[in-house]
PDB file of C-alpha atoms in Angstrom:
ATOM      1  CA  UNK A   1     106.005  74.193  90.100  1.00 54.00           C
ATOM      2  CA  UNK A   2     109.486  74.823  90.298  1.00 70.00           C
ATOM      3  CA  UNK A   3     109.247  78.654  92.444  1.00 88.00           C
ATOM      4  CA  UNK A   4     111.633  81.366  91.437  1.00 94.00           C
ATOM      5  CA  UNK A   5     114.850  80.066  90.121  1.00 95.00           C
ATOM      6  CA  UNK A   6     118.055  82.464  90.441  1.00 96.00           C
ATOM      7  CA  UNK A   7     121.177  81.002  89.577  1.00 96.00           C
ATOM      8  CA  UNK A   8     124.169  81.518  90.687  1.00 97.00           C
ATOM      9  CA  UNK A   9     123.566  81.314  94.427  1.00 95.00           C
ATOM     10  CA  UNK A  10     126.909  82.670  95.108  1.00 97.00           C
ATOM     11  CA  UNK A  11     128.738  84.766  93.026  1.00 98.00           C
ATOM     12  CA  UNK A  12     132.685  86.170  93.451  1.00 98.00           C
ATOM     13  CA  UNK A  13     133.907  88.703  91.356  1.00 98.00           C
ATOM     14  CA  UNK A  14     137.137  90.894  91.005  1.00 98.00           C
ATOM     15  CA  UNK A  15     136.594  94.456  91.103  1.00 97.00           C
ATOM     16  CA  UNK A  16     136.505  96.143  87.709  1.00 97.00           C
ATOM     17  CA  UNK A  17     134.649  92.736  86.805  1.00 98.00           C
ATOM     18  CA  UNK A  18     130.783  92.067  85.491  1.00 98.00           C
ATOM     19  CA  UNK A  19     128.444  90.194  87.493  1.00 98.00           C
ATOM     20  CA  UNK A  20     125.469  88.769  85.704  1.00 98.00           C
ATOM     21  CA  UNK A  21     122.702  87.604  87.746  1.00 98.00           C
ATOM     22  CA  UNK A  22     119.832  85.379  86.091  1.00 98.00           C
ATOM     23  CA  UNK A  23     116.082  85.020  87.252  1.00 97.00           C
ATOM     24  CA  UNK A  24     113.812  82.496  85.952  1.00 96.00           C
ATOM     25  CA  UNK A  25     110.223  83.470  87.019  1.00 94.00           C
ATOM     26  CA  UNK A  26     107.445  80.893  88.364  1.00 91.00           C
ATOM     27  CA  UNK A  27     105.627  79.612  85.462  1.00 88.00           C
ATOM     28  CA  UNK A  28     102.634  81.746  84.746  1.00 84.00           C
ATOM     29  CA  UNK A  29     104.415  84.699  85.974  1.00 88.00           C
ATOM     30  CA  UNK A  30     105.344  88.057  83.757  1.00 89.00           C
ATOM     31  CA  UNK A  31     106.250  90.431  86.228  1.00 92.00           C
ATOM     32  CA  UNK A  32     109.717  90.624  87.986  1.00 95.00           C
ATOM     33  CA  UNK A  33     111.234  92.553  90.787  1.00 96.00           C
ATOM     34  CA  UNK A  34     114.779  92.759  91.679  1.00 97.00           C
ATOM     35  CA  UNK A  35     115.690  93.663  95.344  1.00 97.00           C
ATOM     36  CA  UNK A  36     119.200  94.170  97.094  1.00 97.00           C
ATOM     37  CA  UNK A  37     119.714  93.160 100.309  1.00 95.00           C
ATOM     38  CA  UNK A  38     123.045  94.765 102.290  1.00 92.00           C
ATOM     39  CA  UNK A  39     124.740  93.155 105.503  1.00 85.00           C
ATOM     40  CA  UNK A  40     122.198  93.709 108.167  1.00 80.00           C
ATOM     41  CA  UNK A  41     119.394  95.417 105.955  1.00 85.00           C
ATOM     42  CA  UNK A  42     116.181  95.016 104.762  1.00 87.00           C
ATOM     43  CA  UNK A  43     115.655  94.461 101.198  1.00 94.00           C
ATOM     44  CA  UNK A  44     115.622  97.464  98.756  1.00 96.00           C
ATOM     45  CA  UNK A  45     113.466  97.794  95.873  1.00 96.00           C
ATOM     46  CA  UNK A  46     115.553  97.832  92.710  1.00 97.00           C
ATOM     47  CA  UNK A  47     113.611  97.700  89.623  1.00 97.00           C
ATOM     48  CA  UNK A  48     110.381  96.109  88.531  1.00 95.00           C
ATOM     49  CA  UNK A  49     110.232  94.374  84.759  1.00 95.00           C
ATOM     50  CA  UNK A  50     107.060  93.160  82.842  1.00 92.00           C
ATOM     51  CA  UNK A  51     108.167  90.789  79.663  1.00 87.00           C
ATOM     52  CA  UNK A  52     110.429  93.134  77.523  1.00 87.00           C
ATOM     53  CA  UNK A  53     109.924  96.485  79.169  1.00 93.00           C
ATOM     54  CA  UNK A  54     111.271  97.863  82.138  1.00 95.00           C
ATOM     55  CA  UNK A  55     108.274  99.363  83.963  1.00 93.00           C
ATOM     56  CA  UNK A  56     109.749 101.317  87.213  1.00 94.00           C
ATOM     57  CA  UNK A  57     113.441 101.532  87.952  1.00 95.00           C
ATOM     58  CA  UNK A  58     113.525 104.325  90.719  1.00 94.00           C
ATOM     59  CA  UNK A  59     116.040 101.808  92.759  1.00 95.00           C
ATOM     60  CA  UNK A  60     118.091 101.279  90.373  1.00 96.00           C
ATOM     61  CA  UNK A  61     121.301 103.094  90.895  1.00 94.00           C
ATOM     62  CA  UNK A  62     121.924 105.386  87.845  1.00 89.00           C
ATOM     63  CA  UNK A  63     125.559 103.776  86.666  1.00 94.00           C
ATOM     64  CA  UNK A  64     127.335 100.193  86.130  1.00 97.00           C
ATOM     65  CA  UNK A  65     123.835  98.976  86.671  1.00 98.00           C
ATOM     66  CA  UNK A  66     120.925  97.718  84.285  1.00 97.00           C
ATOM     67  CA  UNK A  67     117.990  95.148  83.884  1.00 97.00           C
ATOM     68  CA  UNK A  68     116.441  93.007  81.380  1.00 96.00           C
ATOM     69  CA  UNK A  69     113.684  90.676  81.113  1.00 95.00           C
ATOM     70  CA  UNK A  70     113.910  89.235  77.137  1.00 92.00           C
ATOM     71  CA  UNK A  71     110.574  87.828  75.455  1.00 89.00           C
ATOM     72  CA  UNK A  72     112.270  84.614  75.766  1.00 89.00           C
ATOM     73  CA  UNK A  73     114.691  83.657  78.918  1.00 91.00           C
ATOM     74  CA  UNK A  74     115.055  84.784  82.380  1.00 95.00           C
ATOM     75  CA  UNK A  75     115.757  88.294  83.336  1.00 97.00           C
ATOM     76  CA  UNK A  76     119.138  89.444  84.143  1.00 97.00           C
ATOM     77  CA  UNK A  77     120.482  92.135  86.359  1.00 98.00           C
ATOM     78  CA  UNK A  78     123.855  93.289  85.224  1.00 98.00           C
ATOM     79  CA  UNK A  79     126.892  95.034  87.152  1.00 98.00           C
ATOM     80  CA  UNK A  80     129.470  96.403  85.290  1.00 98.00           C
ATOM     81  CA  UNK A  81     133.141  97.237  86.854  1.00 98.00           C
ATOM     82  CA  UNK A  82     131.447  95.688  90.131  1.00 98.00           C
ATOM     83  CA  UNK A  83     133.324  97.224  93.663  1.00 97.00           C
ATOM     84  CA  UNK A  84     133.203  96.358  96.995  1.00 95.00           C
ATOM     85  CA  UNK A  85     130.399  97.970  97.667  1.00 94.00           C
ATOM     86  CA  UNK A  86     127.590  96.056  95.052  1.00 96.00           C
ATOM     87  CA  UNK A  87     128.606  92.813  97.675  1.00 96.00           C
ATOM     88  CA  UNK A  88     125.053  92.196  98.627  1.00 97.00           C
ATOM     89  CA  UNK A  89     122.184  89.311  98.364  1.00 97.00           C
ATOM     90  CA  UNK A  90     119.971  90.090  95.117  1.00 98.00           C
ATOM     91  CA  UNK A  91     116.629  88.459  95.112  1.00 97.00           C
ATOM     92  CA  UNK A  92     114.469  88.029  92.739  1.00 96.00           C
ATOM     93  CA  UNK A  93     110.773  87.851  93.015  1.00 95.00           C
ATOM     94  CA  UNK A  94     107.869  86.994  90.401  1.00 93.00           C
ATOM     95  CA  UNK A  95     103.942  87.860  90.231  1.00 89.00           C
ATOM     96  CA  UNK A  96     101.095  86.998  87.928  1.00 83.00           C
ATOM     97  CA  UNK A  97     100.022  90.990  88.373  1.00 75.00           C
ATOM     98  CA  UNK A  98      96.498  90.083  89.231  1.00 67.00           C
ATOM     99  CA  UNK A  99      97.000  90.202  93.128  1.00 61.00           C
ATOM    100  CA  UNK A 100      99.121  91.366  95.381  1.00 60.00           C
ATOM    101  CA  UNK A 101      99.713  88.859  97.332  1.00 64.00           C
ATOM    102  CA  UNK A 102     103.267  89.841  98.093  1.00 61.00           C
ATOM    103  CA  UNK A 103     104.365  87.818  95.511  1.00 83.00           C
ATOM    104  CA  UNK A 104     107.665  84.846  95.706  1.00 89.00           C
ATOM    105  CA  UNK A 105     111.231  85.206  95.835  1.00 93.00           C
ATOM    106  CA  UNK A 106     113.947  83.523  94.899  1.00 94.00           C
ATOM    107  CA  UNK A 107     116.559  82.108  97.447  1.00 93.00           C
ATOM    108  CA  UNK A 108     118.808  85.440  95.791  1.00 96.00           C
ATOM    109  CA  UNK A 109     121.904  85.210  94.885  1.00 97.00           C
ATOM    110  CA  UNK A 110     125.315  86.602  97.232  1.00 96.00           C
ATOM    111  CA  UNK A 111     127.188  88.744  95.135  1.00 97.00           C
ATOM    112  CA  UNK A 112     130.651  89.252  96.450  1.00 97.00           C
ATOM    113  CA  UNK A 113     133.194  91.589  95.527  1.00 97.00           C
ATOM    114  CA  UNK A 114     136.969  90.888  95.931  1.00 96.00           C
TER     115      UNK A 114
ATOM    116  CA  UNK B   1     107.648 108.615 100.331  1.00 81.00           C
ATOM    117  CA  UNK B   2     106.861 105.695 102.854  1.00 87.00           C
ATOM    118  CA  UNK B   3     109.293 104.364 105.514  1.00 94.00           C
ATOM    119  CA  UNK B   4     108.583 101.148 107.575  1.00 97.00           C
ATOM    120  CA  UNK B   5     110.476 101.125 111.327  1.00 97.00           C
ATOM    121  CA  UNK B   6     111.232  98.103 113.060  1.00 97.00           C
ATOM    122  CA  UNK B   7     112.258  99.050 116.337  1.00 96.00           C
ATOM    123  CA  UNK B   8     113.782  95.889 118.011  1.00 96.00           C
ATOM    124  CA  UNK B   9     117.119  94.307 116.526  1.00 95.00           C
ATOM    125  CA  UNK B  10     117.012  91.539 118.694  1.00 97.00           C
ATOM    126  CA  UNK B  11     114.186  88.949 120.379  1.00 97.00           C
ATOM    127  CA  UNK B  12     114.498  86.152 122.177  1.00 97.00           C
ATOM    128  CA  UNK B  13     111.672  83.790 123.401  1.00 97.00           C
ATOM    129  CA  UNK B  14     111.528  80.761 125.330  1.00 98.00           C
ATOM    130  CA  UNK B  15     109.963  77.706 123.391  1.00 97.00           C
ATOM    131  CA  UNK B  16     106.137  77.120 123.577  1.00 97.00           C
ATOM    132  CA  UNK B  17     105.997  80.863 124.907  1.00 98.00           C
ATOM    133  CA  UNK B  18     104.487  83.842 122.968  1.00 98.00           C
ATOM    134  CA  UNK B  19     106.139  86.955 121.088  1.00 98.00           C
ATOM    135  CA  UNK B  20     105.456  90.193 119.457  1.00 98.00           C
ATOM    136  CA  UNK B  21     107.356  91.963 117.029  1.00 98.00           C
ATOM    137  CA  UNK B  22     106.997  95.520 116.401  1.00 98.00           C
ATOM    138  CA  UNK B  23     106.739  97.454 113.497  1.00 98.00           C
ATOM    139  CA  UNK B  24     105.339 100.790 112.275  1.00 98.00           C
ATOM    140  CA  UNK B  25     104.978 102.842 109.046  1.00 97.00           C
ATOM    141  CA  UNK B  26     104.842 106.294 107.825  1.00 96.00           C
ATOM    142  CA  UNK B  27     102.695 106.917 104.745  1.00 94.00           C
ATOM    143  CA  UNK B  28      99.990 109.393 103.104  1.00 92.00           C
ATOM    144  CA  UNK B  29      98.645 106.902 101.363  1.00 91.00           C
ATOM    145  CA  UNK B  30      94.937 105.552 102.404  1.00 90.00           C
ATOM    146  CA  UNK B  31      94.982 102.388 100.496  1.00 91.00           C
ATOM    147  CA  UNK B  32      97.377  99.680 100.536  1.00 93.00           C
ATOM    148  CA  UNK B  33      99.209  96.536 101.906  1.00 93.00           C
ATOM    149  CA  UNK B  34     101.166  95.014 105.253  1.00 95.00           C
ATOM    150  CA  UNK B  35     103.182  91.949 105.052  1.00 95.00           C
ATOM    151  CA  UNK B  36     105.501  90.251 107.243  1.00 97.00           C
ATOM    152  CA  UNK B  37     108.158  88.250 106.070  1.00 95.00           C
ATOM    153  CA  UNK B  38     109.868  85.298 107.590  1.00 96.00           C
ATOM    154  CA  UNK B  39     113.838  85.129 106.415  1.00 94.00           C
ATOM    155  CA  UNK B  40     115.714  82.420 108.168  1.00 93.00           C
ATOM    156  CA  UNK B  41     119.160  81.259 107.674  1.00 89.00           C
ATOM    157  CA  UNK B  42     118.624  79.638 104.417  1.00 88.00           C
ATOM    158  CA  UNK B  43     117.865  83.379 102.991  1.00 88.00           C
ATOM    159  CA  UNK B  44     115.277  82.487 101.369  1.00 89.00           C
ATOM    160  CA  UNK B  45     112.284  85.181 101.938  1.00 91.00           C
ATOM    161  CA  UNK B  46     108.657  82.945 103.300  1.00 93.00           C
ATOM    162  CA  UNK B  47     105.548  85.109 103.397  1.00 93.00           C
ATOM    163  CA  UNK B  48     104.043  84.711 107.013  1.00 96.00           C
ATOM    164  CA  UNK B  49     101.030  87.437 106.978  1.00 95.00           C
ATOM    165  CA  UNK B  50      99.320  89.662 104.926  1.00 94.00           C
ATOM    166  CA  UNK B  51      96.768  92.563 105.903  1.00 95.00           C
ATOM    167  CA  UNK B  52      94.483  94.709 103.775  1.00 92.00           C
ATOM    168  CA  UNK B  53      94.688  98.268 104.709  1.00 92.00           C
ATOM    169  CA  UNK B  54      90.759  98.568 103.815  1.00 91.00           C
ATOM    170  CA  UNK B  55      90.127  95.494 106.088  1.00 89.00           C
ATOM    171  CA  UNK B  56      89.530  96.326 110.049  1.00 86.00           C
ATOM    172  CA  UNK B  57      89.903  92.706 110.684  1.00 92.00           C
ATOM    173  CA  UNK B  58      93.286  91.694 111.944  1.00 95.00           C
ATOM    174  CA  UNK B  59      94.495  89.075 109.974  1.00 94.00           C
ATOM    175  CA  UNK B  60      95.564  85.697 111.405  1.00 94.00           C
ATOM    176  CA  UNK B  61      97.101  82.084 110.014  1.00 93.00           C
ATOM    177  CA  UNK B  62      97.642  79.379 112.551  1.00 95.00           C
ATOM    178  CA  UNK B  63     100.014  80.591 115.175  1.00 97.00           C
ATOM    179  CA  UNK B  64     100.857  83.932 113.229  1.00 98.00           C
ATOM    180  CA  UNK B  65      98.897  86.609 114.118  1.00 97.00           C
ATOM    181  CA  UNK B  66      98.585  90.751 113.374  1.00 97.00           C
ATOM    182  CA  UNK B  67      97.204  93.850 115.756  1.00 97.00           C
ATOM    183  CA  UNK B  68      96.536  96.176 113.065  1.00 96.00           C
ATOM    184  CA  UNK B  69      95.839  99.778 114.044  1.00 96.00           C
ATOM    185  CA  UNK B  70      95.420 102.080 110.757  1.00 94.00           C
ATOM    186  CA  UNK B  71      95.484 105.404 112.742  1.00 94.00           C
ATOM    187  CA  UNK B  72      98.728 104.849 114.740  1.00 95.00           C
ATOM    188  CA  UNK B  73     100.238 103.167 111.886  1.00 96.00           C
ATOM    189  CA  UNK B  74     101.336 100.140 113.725  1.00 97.00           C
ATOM    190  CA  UNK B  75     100.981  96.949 112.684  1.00 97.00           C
ATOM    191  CA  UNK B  76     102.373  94.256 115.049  1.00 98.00           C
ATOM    192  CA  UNK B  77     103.203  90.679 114.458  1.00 98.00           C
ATOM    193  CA  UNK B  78     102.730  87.525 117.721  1.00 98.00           C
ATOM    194  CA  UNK B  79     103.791  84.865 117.527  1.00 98.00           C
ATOM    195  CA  UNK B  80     101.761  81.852 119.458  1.00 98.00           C
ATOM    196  CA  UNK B  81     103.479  78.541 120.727  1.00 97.00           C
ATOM    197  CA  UNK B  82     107.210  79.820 119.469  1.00 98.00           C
ATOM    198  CA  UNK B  83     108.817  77.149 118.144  1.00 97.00           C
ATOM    199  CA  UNK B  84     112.401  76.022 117.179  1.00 97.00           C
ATOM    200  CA  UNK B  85     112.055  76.419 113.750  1.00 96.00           C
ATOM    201  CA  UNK B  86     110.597  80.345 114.068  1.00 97.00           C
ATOM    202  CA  UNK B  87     114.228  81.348 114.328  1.00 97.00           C
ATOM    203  CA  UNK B  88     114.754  83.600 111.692  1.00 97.00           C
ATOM    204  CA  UNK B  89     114.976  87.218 110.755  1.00 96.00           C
ATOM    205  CA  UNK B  90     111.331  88.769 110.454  1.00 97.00           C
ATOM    206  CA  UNK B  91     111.281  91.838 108.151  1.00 96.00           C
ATOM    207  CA  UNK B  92     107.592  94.114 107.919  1.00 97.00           C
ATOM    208  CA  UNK B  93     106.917  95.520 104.730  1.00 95.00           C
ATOM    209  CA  UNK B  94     104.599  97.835 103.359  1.00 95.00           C
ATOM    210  CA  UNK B  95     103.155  97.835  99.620  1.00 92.00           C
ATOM    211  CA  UNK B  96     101.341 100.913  98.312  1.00 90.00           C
ATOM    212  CA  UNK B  97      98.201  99.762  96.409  1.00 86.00           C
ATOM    213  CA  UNK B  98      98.274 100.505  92.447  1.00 81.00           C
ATOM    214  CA  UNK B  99     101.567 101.655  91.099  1.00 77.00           C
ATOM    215  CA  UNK B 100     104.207  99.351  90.912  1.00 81.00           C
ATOM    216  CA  UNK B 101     103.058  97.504  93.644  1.00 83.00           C
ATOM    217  CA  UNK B 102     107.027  97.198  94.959  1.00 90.00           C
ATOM    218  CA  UNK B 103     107.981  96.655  98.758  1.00 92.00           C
ATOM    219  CA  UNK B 104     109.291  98.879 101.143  1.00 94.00           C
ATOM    220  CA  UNK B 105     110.634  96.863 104.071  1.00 95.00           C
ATOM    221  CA  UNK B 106     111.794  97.602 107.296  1.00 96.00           C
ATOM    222  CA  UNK B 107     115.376  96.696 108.954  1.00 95.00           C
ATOM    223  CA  UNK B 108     114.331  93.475 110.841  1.00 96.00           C
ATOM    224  CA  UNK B 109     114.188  91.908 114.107  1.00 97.00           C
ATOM    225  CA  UNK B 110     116.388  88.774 114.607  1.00 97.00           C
ATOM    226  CA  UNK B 111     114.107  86.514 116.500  1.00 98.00           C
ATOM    227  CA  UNK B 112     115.905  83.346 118.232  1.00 98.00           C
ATOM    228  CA  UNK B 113     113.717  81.052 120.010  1.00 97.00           C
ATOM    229  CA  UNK B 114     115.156  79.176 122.768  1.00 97.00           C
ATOM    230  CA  UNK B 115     115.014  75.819 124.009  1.00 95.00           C
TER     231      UNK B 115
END
């Protein structure tokens, strides 16, 4: 059982660039959360994803920024014209929905903005 | 909306010694879940401890364990018998039960256990 895969594990991008970050699930798994993490914060709730639908995106900031989670493939939180300040660790985490058992994250990925 | 305070930044602790991390919570909600989570330098995000609103119990794995007290809203993590590889960033987080079942974490507390 491979865990939560997110790939890359870093990331540089220009500003005025796209950032695509991927997230394979565990295998069993059909629900997917996406969480930001800035410099010396906790993590933030971004947006929560069940195969094909988006199901609760109340973190998600309302620009530049969207989610996906295709029938087939990982899911894949997108930044458009990325600035300085979307430089951040994104993690990923996966659950089977039957118990909360805090569910598992990925190792994230470090976005960073130049 | 709920908020989850971690009121220590830093902790140090001498090797073999014991710790306790602080954390509280703010919520109207009467059902629903407390985790702490473990993040050391590798980033990657380990579940430690989990506790059950519903359950009086405090829970407890091996040297982790909770002092959960529902009416002050505190829930507590000690660590027994630190050891060298318990340095990491600990992060409390609260998860409302039904919904969307999504996390709501506190700041941290950078724990470095010392030889």
């Amino acid at each position: 059982n491979a865990g939560v895969m997110q790939n890359p594990r870093h990331l540089v991008r220009r500003r005025g660039q796209e950032a695509r970050l991927r997230c394979s699930p565990m295998k069993g798994h059909s629900h997917v959360y996406w969480y930001r993490q800035l410099p010396e914060e906790g993590l933030k709730f971004m947006v929560y994803l069940q195969k094909e639908n988006i199901i609760d995106e109340s973190g998600m900031p309302k620009e530049r920024f969207s989610a996906e989670f295709p029938k087939e493939g990982p899911s894949i939180l997108r930044i458009q014209q990325v600035v300085r300040g979307d430089s951040a660790a994104y993690f990923c985490a996966s659950s089977s929905g039957r118990s909360p058992n805090g569910y598992t994250f990925g190792s994230g990925t470090r976005l960073t903005v130049v | 909306a709920q908020t989850v305070t971690q009121s220590q930044p830093e902790m140090s602790v001498q090797e073999a010694e014991t710790v306790t991390l602080s954390c509280t919570y703010d919520t109207s909600e009467n059902n629903y879940y407390l985790f702490w989570y473990k993040q050391p330098p590798s980033r990657q995000m380990i579940l430690v401890i989990r506790q059950e609103a519903y359950k009086q119990q405090n829970a407890t794995e091996n040297r982790f364990s909770v002092n959960f007290q529902k009416a002050a809203k505190s829930f507590s993590l000690k660590i027994s018998d630190s050891q060298l590889g318990d340095t990491a960033m600990y992060f409390c987080a609260f998860m409302k039960q039904g919904g969307s079942e999504k996390l709501v974490f506190g700041k941290g507390t950078k724990l470095t256990v010392n030889p």
